[in-house]
Coordinates of C-alpha atoms in Angstrom, one line a residue:
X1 CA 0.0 0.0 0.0
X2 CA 1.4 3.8 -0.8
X3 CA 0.9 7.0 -0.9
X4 CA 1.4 9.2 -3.5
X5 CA 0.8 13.1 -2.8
X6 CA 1.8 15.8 -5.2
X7 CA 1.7 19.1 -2.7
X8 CA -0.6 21.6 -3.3
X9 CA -1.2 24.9 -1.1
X10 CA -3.7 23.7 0.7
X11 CA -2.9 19.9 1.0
X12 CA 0.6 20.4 2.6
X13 CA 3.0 18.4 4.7
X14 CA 2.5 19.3 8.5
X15 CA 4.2 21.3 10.7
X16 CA 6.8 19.6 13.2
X17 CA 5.0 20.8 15.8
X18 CA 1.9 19.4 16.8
X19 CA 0.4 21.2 19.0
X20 CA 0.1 23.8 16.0
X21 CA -1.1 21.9 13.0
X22 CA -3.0 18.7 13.3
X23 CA -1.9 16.5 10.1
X24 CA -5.3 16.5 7.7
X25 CA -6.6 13.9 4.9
X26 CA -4.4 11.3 4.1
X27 CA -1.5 12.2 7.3
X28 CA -4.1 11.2 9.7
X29 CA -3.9 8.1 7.7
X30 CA 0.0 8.0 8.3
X31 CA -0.6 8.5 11.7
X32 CA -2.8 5.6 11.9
X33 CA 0.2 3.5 10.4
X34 CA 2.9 5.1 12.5
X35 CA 1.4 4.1 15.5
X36 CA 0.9 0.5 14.3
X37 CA 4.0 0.3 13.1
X38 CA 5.2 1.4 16.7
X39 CA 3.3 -1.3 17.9
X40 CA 5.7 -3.7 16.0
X41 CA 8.8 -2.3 17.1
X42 CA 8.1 -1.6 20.9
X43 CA 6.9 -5.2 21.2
X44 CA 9.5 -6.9 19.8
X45 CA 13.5 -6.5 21.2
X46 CA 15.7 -5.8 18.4
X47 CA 12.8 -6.0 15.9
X48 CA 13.8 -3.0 13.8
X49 CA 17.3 -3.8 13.5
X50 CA 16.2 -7.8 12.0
X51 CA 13.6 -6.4 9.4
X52 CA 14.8 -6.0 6.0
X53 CA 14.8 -2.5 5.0
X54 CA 12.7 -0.5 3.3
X55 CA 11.7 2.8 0.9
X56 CA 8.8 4.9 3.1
X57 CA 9.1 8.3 1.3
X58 CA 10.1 9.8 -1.9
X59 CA 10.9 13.0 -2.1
X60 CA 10.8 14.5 -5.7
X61 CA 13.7 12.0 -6.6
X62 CA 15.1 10.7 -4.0
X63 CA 14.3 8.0 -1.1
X64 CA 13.7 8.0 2.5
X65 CA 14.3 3.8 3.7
X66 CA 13.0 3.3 7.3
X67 CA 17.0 2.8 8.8
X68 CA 17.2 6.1 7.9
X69 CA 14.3 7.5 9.7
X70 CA 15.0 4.8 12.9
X71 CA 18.6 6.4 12.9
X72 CA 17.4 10.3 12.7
X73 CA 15.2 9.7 15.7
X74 CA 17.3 7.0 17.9
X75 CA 18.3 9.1 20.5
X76 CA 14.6 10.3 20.7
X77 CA 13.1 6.6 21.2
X78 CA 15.8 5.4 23.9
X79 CA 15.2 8.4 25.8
X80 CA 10.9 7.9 25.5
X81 CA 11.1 4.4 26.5
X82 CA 13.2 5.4 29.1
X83 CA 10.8 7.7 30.4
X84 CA 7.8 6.6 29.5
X85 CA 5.6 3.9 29.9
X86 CA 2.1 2.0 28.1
X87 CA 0.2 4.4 26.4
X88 CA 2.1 7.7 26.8
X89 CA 5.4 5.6 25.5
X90 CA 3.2 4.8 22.4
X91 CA 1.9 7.6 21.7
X92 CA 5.6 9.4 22.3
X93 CA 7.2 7.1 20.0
X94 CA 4.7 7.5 17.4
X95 CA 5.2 11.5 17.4
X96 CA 8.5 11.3 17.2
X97 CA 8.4 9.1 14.0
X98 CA 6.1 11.5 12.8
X99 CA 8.3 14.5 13.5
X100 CA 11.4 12.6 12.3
X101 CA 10.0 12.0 8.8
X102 CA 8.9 15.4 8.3
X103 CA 12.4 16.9 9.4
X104 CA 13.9 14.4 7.1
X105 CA 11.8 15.4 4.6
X106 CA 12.2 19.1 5.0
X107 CA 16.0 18.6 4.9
X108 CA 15.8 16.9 1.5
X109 CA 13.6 19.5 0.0
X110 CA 16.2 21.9 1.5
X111 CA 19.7 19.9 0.2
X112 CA 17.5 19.5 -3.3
X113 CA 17.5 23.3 -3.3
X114 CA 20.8 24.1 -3.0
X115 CA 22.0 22.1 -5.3
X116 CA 19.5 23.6 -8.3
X117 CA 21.0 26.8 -7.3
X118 CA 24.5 25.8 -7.0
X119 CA 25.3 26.0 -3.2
X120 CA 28.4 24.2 -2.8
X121 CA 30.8 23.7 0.5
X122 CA 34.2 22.7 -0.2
X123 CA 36.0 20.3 2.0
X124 CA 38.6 23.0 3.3
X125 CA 35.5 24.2 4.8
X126 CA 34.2 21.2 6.8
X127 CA 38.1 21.1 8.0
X128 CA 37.6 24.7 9.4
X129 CA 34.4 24.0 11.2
X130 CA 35.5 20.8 12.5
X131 CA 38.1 22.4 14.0
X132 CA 36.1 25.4 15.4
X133 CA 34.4 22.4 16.8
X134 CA 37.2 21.0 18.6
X135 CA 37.5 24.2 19.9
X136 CA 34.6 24.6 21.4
X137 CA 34.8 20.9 23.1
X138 CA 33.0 18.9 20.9
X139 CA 33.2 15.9 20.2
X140 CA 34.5 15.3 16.6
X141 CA 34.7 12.0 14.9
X142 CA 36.8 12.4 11.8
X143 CA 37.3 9.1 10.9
X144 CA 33.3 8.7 10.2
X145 CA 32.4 9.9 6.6
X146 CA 28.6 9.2 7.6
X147 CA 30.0 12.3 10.4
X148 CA 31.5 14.3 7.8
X149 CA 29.1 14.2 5.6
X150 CA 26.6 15.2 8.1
X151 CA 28.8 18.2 9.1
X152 CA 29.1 18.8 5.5
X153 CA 25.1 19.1 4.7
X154 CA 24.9 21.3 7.6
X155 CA 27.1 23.7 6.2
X156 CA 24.9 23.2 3.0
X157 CA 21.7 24.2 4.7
X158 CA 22.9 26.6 6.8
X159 CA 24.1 28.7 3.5
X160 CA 21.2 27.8 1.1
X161 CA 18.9 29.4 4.2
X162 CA 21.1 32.4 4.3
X163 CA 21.0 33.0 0.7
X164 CA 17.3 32.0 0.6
X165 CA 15.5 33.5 3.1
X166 CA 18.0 35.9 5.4
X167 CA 19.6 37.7 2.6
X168 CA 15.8 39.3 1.9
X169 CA 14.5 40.1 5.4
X170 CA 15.0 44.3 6.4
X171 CA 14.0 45.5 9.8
X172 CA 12.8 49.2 9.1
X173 CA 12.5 51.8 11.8
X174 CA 8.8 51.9 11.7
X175 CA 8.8 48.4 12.2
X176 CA 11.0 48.8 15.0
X177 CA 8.5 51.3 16.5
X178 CA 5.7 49.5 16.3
X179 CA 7.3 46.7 18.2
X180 CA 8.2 48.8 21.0
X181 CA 4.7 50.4 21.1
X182 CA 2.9 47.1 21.7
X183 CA 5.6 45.2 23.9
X184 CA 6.9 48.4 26.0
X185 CA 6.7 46.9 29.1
X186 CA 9.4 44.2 27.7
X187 CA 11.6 46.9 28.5
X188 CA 11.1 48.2 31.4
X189 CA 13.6 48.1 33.8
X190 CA 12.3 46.2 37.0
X191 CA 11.5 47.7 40.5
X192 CA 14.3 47.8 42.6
X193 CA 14.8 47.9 46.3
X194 CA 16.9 49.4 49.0
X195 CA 16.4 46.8 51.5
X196 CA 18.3 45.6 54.9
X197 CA 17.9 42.2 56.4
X198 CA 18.2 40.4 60.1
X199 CA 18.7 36.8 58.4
X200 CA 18.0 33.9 61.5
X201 CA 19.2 30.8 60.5
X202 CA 18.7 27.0 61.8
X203 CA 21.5 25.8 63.5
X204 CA 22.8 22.1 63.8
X205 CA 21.2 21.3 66.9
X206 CA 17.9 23.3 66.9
X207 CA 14.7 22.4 65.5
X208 CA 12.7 24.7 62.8
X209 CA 10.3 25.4 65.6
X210 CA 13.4 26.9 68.1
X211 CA 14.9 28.8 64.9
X212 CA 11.3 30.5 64.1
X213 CA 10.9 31.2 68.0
X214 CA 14.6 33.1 67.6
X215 CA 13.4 35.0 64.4
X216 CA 10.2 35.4 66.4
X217 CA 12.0 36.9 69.5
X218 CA 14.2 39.4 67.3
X219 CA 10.7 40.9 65.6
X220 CA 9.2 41.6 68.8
X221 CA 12.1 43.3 70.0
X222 CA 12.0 45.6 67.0
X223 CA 7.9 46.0 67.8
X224 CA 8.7 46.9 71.1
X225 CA 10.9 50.0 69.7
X226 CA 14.8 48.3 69.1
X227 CA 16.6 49.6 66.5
X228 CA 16.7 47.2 63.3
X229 CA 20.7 48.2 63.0
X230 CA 21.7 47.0 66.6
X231 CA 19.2 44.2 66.1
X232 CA 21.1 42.9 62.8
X233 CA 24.4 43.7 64.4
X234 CA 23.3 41.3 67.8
X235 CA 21.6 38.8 66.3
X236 CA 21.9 38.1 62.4
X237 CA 23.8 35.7 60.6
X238 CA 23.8 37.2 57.6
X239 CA 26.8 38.7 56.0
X240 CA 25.5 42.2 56.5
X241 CA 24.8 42.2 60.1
X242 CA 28.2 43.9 60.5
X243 CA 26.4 47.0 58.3
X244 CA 23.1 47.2 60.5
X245 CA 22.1 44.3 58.1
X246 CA 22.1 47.1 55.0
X247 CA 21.5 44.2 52.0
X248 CA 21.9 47.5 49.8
X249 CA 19.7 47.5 46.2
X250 CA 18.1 44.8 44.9
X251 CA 16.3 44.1 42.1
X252 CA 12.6 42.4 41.2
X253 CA 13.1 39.3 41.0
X254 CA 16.2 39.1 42.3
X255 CA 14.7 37.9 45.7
X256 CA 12.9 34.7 47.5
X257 CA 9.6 34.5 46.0
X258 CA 7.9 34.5 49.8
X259 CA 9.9 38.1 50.0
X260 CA 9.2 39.4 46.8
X261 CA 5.0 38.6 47.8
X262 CA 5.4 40.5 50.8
X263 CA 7.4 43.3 49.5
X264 CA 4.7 43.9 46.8
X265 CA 2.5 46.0 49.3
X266 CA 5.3 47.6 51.2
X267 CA 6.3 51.5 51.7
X268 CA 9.5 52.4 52.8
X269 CA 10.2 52.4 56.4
X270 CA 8.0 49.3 57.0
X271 CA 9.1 46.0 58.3
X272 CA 8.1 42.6 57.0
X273 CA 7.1 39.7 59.4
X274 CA 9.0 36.7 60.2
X275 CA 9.5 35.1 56.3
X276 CA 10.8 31.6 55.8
X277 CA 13.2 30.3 52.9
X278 CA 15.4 27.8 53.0
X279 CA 18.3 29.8 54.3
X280 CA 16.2 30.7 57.0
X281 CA 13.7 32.9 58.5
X282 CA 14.0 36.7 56.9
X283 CA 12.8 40.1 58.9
X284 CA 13.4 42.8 55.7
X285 CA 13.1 46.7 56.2
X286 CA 12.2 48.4 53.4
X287 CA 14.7 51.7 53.3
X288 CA 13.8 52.8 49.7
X289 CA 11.7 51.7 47.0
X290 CA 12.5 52.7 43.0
X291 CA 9.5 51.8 40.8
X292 CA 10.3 50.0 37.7
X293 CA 11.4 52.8 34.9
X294 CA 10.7 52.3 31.2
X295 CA 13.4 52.5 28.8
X296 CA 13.2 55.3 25.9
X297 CA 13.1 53.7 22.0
X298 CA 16.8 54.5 21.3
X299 CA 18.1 52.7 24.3
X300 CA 16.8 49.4 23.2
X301 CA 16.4 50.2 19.5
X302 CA 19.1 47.3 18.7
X303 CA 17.7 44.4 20.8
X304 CA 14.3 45.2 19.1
X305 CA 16.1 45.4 15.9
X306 CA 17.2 41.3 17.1
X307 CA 13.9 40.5 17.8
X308 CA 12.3 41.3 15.0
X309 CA 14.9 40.2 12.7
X310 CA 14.7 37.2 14.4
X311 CA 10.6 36.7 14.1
X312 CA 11.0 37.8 10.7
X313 CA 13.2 35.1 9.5
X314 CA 11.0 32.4 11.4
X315 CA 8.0 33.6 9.5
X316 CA 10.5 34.0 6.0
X317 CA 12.0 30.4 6.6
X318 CA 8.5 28.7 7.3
X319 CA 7.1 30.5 4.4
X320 CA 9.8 29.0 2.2
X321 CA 9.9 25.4 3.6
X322 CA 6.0 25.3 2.5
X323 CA 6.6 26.7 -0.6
X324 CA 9.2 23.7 -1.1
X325 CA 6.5 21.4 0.0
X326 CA 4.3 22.9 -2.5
X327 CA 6.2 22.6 -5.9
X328 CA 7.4 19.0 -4.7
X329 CA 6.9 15.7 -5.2
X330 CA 6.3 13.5 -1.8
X331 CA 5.4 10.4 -1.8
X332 CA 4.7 8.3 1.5
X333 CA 5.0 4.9 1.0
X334 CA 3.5 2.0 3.5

Protein backbone atom coordinates (compact mmCIF):
# COMPACT_ATOMS: atom_id res chain seq x y z
CA UNK A 1 0.00 0.00 0.00
CA UNK A 2 1.37 3.76 -0.78
CA UNK A 3 0.88 7.00 -0.93
CA UNK A 4 1.36 9.16 -3.45
CA UNK A 5 0.82 13.14 -2.83
CA UNK A 6 1.80 15.80 -5.19
CA UNK A 7 1.66 19.10 -2.69
CA UNK A 8 -0.56 21.62 -3.28
CA UNK A 9 -1.16 24.93 -1.12
CA UNK A 10 -3.68 23.73 0.67
CA UNK A 11 -2.89 19.88 1.04
CA UNK A 12 0.65 20.40 2.64
CA UNK A 13 2.98 18.37 4.68
CA UNK A 14 2.46 19.26 8.54
CA UNK A 15 4.17 21.25 10.71
CA UNK A 16 6.79 19.56 13.21
CA UNK A 17 4.96 20.79 15.84
CA UNK A 18 1.86 19.42 16.78
CA UNK A 19 0.41 21.25 18.99
CA UNK A 20 0.11 23.82 15.98
CA UNK A 21 -1.06 21.89 12.99
CA UNK A 22 -2.98 18.68 13.32
CA UNK A 23 -1.93 16.51 10.08
CA UNK A 24 -5.27 16.47 7.72
CA UNK A 25 -6.56 13.88 4.90
CA UNK A 26 -4.36 11.28 4.06
CA UNK A 27 -1.55 12.17 7.33
CA UNK A 28 -4.14 11.16 9.67
CA UNK A 29 -3.89 8.10 7.68
CA UNK A 30 0.00 8.02 8.28
CA UNK A 31 -0.65 8.52 11.68
CA UNK A 32 -2.76 5.57 11.92
CA UNK A 33 0.17 3.53 10.39
CA UNK A 34 2.90 5.08 12.45
CA UNK A 35 1.36 4.12 15.55
CA UNK A 36 0.88 0.46 14.27
CA UNK A 37 4.02 0.29 13.12
CA UNK A 38 5.21 1.40 16.69
CA UNK A 39 3.35 -1.34 17.94
CA UNK A 40 5.73 -3.72 16.04
CA UNK A 41 8.81 -2.28 17.14
CA UNK A 42 8.07 -1.61 20.89
CA UNK A 43 6.85 -5.17 21.24
CA UNK A 44 9.54 -6.94 19.81
CA UNK A 45 13.50 -6.48 21.24
CA UNK A 46 15.65 -5.79 18.36
CA UNK A 47 12.80 -5.97 15.94
CA UNK A 48 13.76 -2.98 13.80
CA UNK A 49 17.28 -3.80 13.50
CA UNK A 50 16.17 -7.84 12.00
CA UNK A 51 13.57 -6.39 9.42
CA UNK A 52 14.84 -5.99 6.02
CA UNK A 53 14.75 -2.45 5.04
CA UNK A 54 12.67 -0.51 3.33
CA UNK A 55 11.72 2.76 0.91
CA UNK A 56 8.79 4.94 3.13
CA UNK A 57 9.09 8.28 1.27
CA UNK A 58 10.11 9.76 -1.91
CA UNK A 59 10.91 13.04 -2.08
CA UNK A 60 10.84 14.51 -5.73
CA UNK A 61 13.69 11.98 -6.64
CA UNK A 62 15.10 10.74 -4.04
CA UNK A 63 14.28 8.02 -1.10
CA UNK A 64 13.69 8.00 2.49
CA UNK A 65 14.30 3.79 3.68
CA UNK A 66 13.04 3.30 7.35
CA UNK A 67 16.97 2.84 8.77
CA UNK A 68 17.20 6.10 7.89
CA UNK A 69 14.25 7.54 9.69
CA UNK A 70 15.04 4.84 12.86
CA UNK A 71 18.63 6.42 12.93
CA UNK A 72 17.38 10.27 12.66
CA UNK A 73 15.25 9.69 15.72
CA UNK A 74 17.28 7.01 17.88
CA UNK A 75 18.28 9.11 20.47
CA UNK A 76 14.56 10.32 20.72
CA UNK A 77 13.12 6.56 21.20
CA UNK A 78 15.85 5.44 23.93
CA UNK A 79 15.16 8.37 25.81
CA UNK A 80 10.87 7.95 25.54
CA UNK A 81 11.12 4.45 26.52
CA UNK A 82 13.18 5.42 29.07
CA UNK A 83 10.81 7.65 30.39
CA UNK A 84 7.78 6.64 29.48
CA UNK A 85 5.59 3.94 29.89
CA UNK A 86 2.08 1.98 28.15
CA UNK A 87 0.18 4.37 26.43
CA UNK A 88 2.13 7.74 26.81
CA UNK A 89 5.40 5.65 25.48
CA UNK A 90 3.16 4.82 22.38
CA UNK A 91 1.87 7.57 21.70
CA UNK A 92 5.63 9.38 22.34
CA UNK A 93 7.17 7.07 20.00
CA UNK A 94 4.68 7.52 17.45
CA UNK A 95 5.21 11.52 17.42
CA UNK A 96 8.53 11.28 17.20
CA UNK A 97 8.39 9.09 14.01
CA UNK A 98 6.11 11.50 12.84
CA UNK A 99 8.32 14.50 13.53
CA UNK A 100 11.40 12.65 12.35
CA UNK A 101 9.97 12.05 8.79
CA UNK A 102 8.89 15.38 8.31
CA UNK A 103 12.40 16.88 9.39
CA UNK A 104 13.90 14.39 7.07
CA UNK A 105 11.79 15.44 4.61
CA UNK A 106 12.15 19.14 5.03
CA UNK A 107 16.01 18.56 4.93
CA UNK A 108 15.83 16.90 1.53
CA UNK A 109 13.57 19.52 0.05
CA UNK A 110 16.17 21.89 1.46
CA UNK A 111 19.68 19.86 0.22
CA UNK A 112 17.48 19.50 -3.30
CA UNK A 113 17.47 23.34 -3.26
CA UNK A 114 20.82 24.06 -2.98
CA UNK A 115 21.96 22.06 -5.30
CA UNK A 116 19.54 23.56 -8.25
CA UNK A 117 20.95 26.85 -7.33
CA UNK A 118 24.45 25.81 -6.99
CA UNK A 119 25.26 26.02 -3.20
CA UNK A 120 28.38 24.20 -2.78
CA UNK A 121 30.78 23.74 0.49
CA UNK A 122 34.20 22.70 -0.15
CA UNK A 123 36.01 20.26 1.99
CA UNK A 124 38.58 23.03 3.30
CA UNK A 125 35.54 24.20 4.77
CA UNK A 126 34.23 21.16 6.76
CA UNK A 127 38.11 21.08 7.99
CA UNK A 128 37.57 24.72 9.42
CA UNK A 129 34.36 24.05 11.24
CA UNK A 130 35.53 20.81 12.48
CA UNK A 131 38.07 22.42 13.98
CA UNK A 132 36.09 25.38 15.40
CA UNK A 133 34.42 22.44 16.77
CA UNK A 134 37.18 21.04 18.57
CA UNK A 135 37.52 24.21 19.92
CA UNK A 136 34.60 24.57 21.39
CA UNK A 137 34.81 20.90 23.09
CA UNK A 138 32.98 18.88 20.94
CA UNK A 139 33.20 15.88 20.16
CA UNK A 140 34.51 15.32 16.60
CA UNK A 141 34.69 11.96 14.90
CA UNK A 142 36.81 12.44 11.82
CA UNK A 143 37.30 9.07 10.87
CA UNK A 144 33.30 8.74 10.20
CA UNK A 145 32.39 9.89 6.60
CA UNK A 146 28.58 9.21 7.56
CA UNK A 147 29.97 12.28 10.41
CA UNK A 148 31.50 14.27 7.85
CA UNK A 149 29.07 14.23 5.57
CA UNK A 150 26.63 15.24 8.08
CA UNK A 151 28.75 18.24 9.07
CA UNK A 152 29.05 18.83 5.54
CA UNK A 153 25.09 19.14 4.69
CA UNK A 154 24.87 21.27 7.63
CA UNK A 155 27.09 23.66 6.17
CA UNK A 156 24.87 23.21 3.02
CA UNK A 157 21.72 24.24 4.72
CA UNK A 158 22.92 26.57 6.80
CA UNK A 159 24.14 28.73 3.48
CA UNK A 160 21.22 27.81 1.10
CA UNK A 161 18.93 29.41 4.22
CA UNK A 162 21.06 32.40 4.35
CA UNK A 163 21.03 32.99 0.75
CA UNK A 164 17.31 32.05 0.57
CA UNK A 165 15.53 33.50 3.08
CA UNK A 166 18.03 35.87 5.40
CA UNK A 167 19.56 37.70 2.59
CA UNK A 168 15.80 39.34 1.94
CA UNK A 169 14.55 40.12 5.37
CA UNK A 170 14.97 44.26 6.38
CA UNK A 171 13.97 45.52 9.78
CA UNK A 172 12.85 49.18 9.10
CA UNK A 173 12.54 51.80 11.83
CA UNK A 174 8.77 51.89 11.71
CA UNK A 175 8.84 48.36 12.22
CA UNK A 176 11.00 48.85 14.95
CA UNK A 177 8.54 51.31 16.49
CA UNK A 178 5.67 49.50 16.25
CA UNK A 179 7.31 46.68 18.15
CA UNK A 180 8.21 48.80 20.99
CA UNK A 181 4.75 50.40 21.10
CA UNK A 182 2.93 47.08 21.71
CA UNK A 183 5.62 45.20 23.91
CA UNK A 184 6.87 48.45 25.99
CA UNK A 185 6.70 46.92 29.10
CA UNK A 186 9.36 44.24 27.71
CA UNK A 187 11.55 46.90 28.52
CA UNK A 188 11.15 48.23 31.39
CA UNK A 189 13.55 48.06 33.81
CA UNK A 190 12.31 46.22 36.99
CA UNK A 191 11.54 47.68 40.53
CA UNK A 192 14.31 47.83 42.61
CA UNK A 193 14.80 47.86 46.32
CA UNK A 194 16.90 49.38 49.04
CA UNK A 195 16.43 46.78 51.45
CA UNK A 196 18.32 45.62 54.94
CA UNK A 197 17.89 42.18 56.44
CA UNK A 198 18.16 40.43 60.11
CA UNK A 199 18.67 36.75 58.38
CA UNK A 200 18.03 33.91 61.50
CA UNK A 201 19.23 30.77 60.49
CA UNK A 202 18.68 26.99 61.75
CA UNK A 203 21.51 25.78 63.54
CA UNK A 204 22.75 22.12 63.84
CA UNK A 205 21.19 21.26 66.87
CA UNK A 206 17.92 23.27 66.91
CA UNK A 207 14.70 22.38 65.45
CA UNK A 208 12.67 24.66 62.76
CA UNK A 209 10.34 25.37 65.61
CA UNK A 210 13.40 26.87 68.06
CA UNK A 211 14.93 28.76 64.86
CA UNK A 212 11.34 30.52 64.12
CA UNK A 213 10.94 31.22 68.05
CA UNK A 214 14.62 33.11 67.63
CA UNK A 215 13.41 35.02 64.37
CA UNK A 216 10.19 35.42 66.39
CA UNK A 217 11.96 36.91 69.51
CA UNK A 218 14.15 39.40 67.29
CA UNK A 219 10.72 40.94 65.65
CA UNK A 220 9.18 41.65 68.84
CA UNK A 221 12.14 43.35 70.05
CA UNK A 222 11.97 45.56 66.95
CA UNK A 223 7.88 46.01 67.84
CA UNK A 224 8.70 46.85 71.10
CA UNK A 225 10.92 49.99 69.67
CA UNK A 226 14.80 48.28 69.11
CA UNK A 227 16.60 49.58 66.52
CA UNK A 228 16.75 47.25 63.28
CA UNK A 229 20.71 48.17 63.02
CA UNK A 230 21.73 46.98 66.62
CA UNK A 231 19.18 44.17 66.13
CA UNK A 232 21.13 42.94 62.83
CA UNK A 233 24.44 43.67 64.44
CA UNK A 234 23.25 41.32 67.81
CA UNK A 235 21.62 38.77 66.27
CA UNK A 236 21.92 38.13 62.44
CA UNK A 237 23.79 35.65 60.64
CA UNK A 238 23.84 37.22 57.64
CA UNK A 239 26.82 38.72 56.05
CA UNK A 240 25.51 42.19 56.46
CA UNK A 241 24.76 42.23 60.12
CA UNK A 242 28.18 43.91 60.51
CA UNK A 243 26.35 46.96 58.34
CA UNK A 244 23.11 47.20 60.48
CA UNK A 245 22.11 44.31 58.14
CA UNK A 246 22.14 47.13 55.04
CA UNK A 247 21.49 44.17 51.97
CA UNK A 248 21.92 47.53 49.78
CA UNK A 249 19.73 47.51 46.24
CA UNK A 250 18.09 44.77 44.86
CA UNK A 251 16.34 44.06 42.06
CA UNK A 252 12.59 42.35 41.21
CA UNK A 253 13.06 39.30 40.95
CA UNK A 254 16.22 39.06 42.28
CA UNK A 255 14.74 37.88 45.69
CA UNK A 256 12.88 34.70 47.49
CA UNK A 257 9.61 34.47 46.01
CA UNK A 258 7.88 34.52 49.83
CA UNK A 259 9.86 38.05 50.05
CA UNK A 260 9.18 39.44 46.81
CA UNK A 261 4.99 38.56 47.77
CA UNK A 262 5.40 40.51 50.81
CA UNK A 263 7.40 43.32 49.51
CA UNK A 264 4.69 43.91 46.76
CA UNK A 265 2.51 46.05 49.26
CA UNK A 266 5.30 47.58 51.22
CA UNK A 267 6.26 51.53 51.66
CA UNK A 268 9.47 52.41 52.81
CA UNK A 269 10.17 52.44 56.38
CA UNK A 270 8.00 49.30 57.01
CA UNK A 271 9.05 45.96 58.34
CA UNK A 272 8.15 42.64 57.02
CA UNK A 273 7.09 39.69 59.43
CA UNK A 274 9.02 36.71 60.16
CA UNK A 275 9.53 35.11 56.29
CA UNK A 276 10.84 31.57 55.77
CA UNK A 277 13.16 30.28 52.93
CA UNK A 278 15.42 27.83 53.01
CA UNK A 279 18.27 29.84 54.31
CA UNK A 280 16.19 30.66 56.98
CA UNK A 281 13.67 32.87 58.54
CA UNK A 282 14.01 36.72 56.92
CA UNK A 283 12.79 40.05 58.88
CA UNK A 284 13.37 42.79 55.72
CA UNK A 285 13.09 46.66 56.17
CA UNK A 286 12.16 48.39 53.37
CA UNK A 287 14.67 51.65 53.27
CA UNK A 288 13.85 52.82 49.70
CA UNK A 289 11.67 51.75 47.01
CA UNK A 290 12.46 52.68 43.00
CA UNK A 291 9.50 51.83 40.76
CA UNK A 292 10.26 50.02 37.65
CA UNK A 293 11.40 52.84 34.88
CA UNK A 294 10.66 52.32 31.23
CA UNK A 295 13.38 52.45 28.76
CA UNK A 296 13.24 55.26 25.85
CA UNK A 297 13.08 53.68 22.03
CA UNK A 298 16.83 54.52 21.30
CA UNK A 299 18.15 52.66 24.28
CA UNK A 300 16.83 49.37 23.21
CA UNK A 301 16.39 50.21 19.45
CA UNK A 302 19.08 47.35 18.73
CA UNK A 303 17.72 44.45 20.82
CA UNK A 304 14.31 45.15 19.09
CA UNK A 305 16.08 45.39 15.91
CA UNK A 306 17.20 41.30 17.10
CA UNK A 307 13.94 40.48 17.75
CA UNK A 308 12.25 41.29 14.99
CA UNK A 309 14.90 40.18 12.75
CA UNK A 310 14.71 37.16 14.36
CA UNK A 311 10.61 36.75 14.07
CA UNK A 312 10.98 37.76 10.68
CA UNK A 313 13.22 35.12 9.53
CA UNK A 314 11.03 32.41 11.44
CA UNK A 315 7.97 33.55 9.47
CA UNK A 316 10.52 33.96 6.00
CA UNK A 317 11.95 30.44 6.63
CA UNK A 318 8.47 28.66 7.28
CA UNK A 319 7.14 30.48 4.38
CA UNK A 320 9.78 29.02 2.25
CA UNK A 321 9.89 25.37 3.57
CA UNK A 322 5.97 25.33 2.53
CA UNK A 323 6.59 26.70 -0.62
CA UNK A 324 9.22 23.73 -1.12
CA UNK A 325 6.54 21.45 0.00
CA UNK A 326 4.34 22.85 -2.54
CA UNK A 327 6.23 22.57 -5.94
CA UNK A 328 7.44 19.02 -4.68
CA UNK A 329 6.87 15.73 -5.23
CA UNK A 330 6.27 13.47 -1.78
CA UNK A 331 5.45 10.41 -1.79
CA UNK A 332 4.66 8.27 1.55
CA UNK A 333 4.95 4.85 0.99
CA UNK A 334 3.47 2.00 3.48
Amino acid sequence: MRLTHRCRPTDRLPSPNPSSTRPPGHWVVLAVWLAVWMVFISAVPGFAARMHDRIVAVVNSEVITLSEVLDEIQPDLDRIREQFQGEERQRRLQLAHHIGLTRMIERKLQLQQAKTKGVEVADAEVRLSLAEMKKQGEKVDESNPRYLQAVKEQLILMRVVEREVRSGITVGDTEMRRYFKEHESRFALPEEYTLSQILIRPRSFETPEETRARAEKVLAALKAGGKFEELALQYSDGENSTRGGLLGLVRQGELHPPIERALASMKPGETTDAIETPEGFHIIRVEERKPRQFRPFEAVKAEIQNLVYAQKNEDFYQSWIADLKNKAYIEIKF
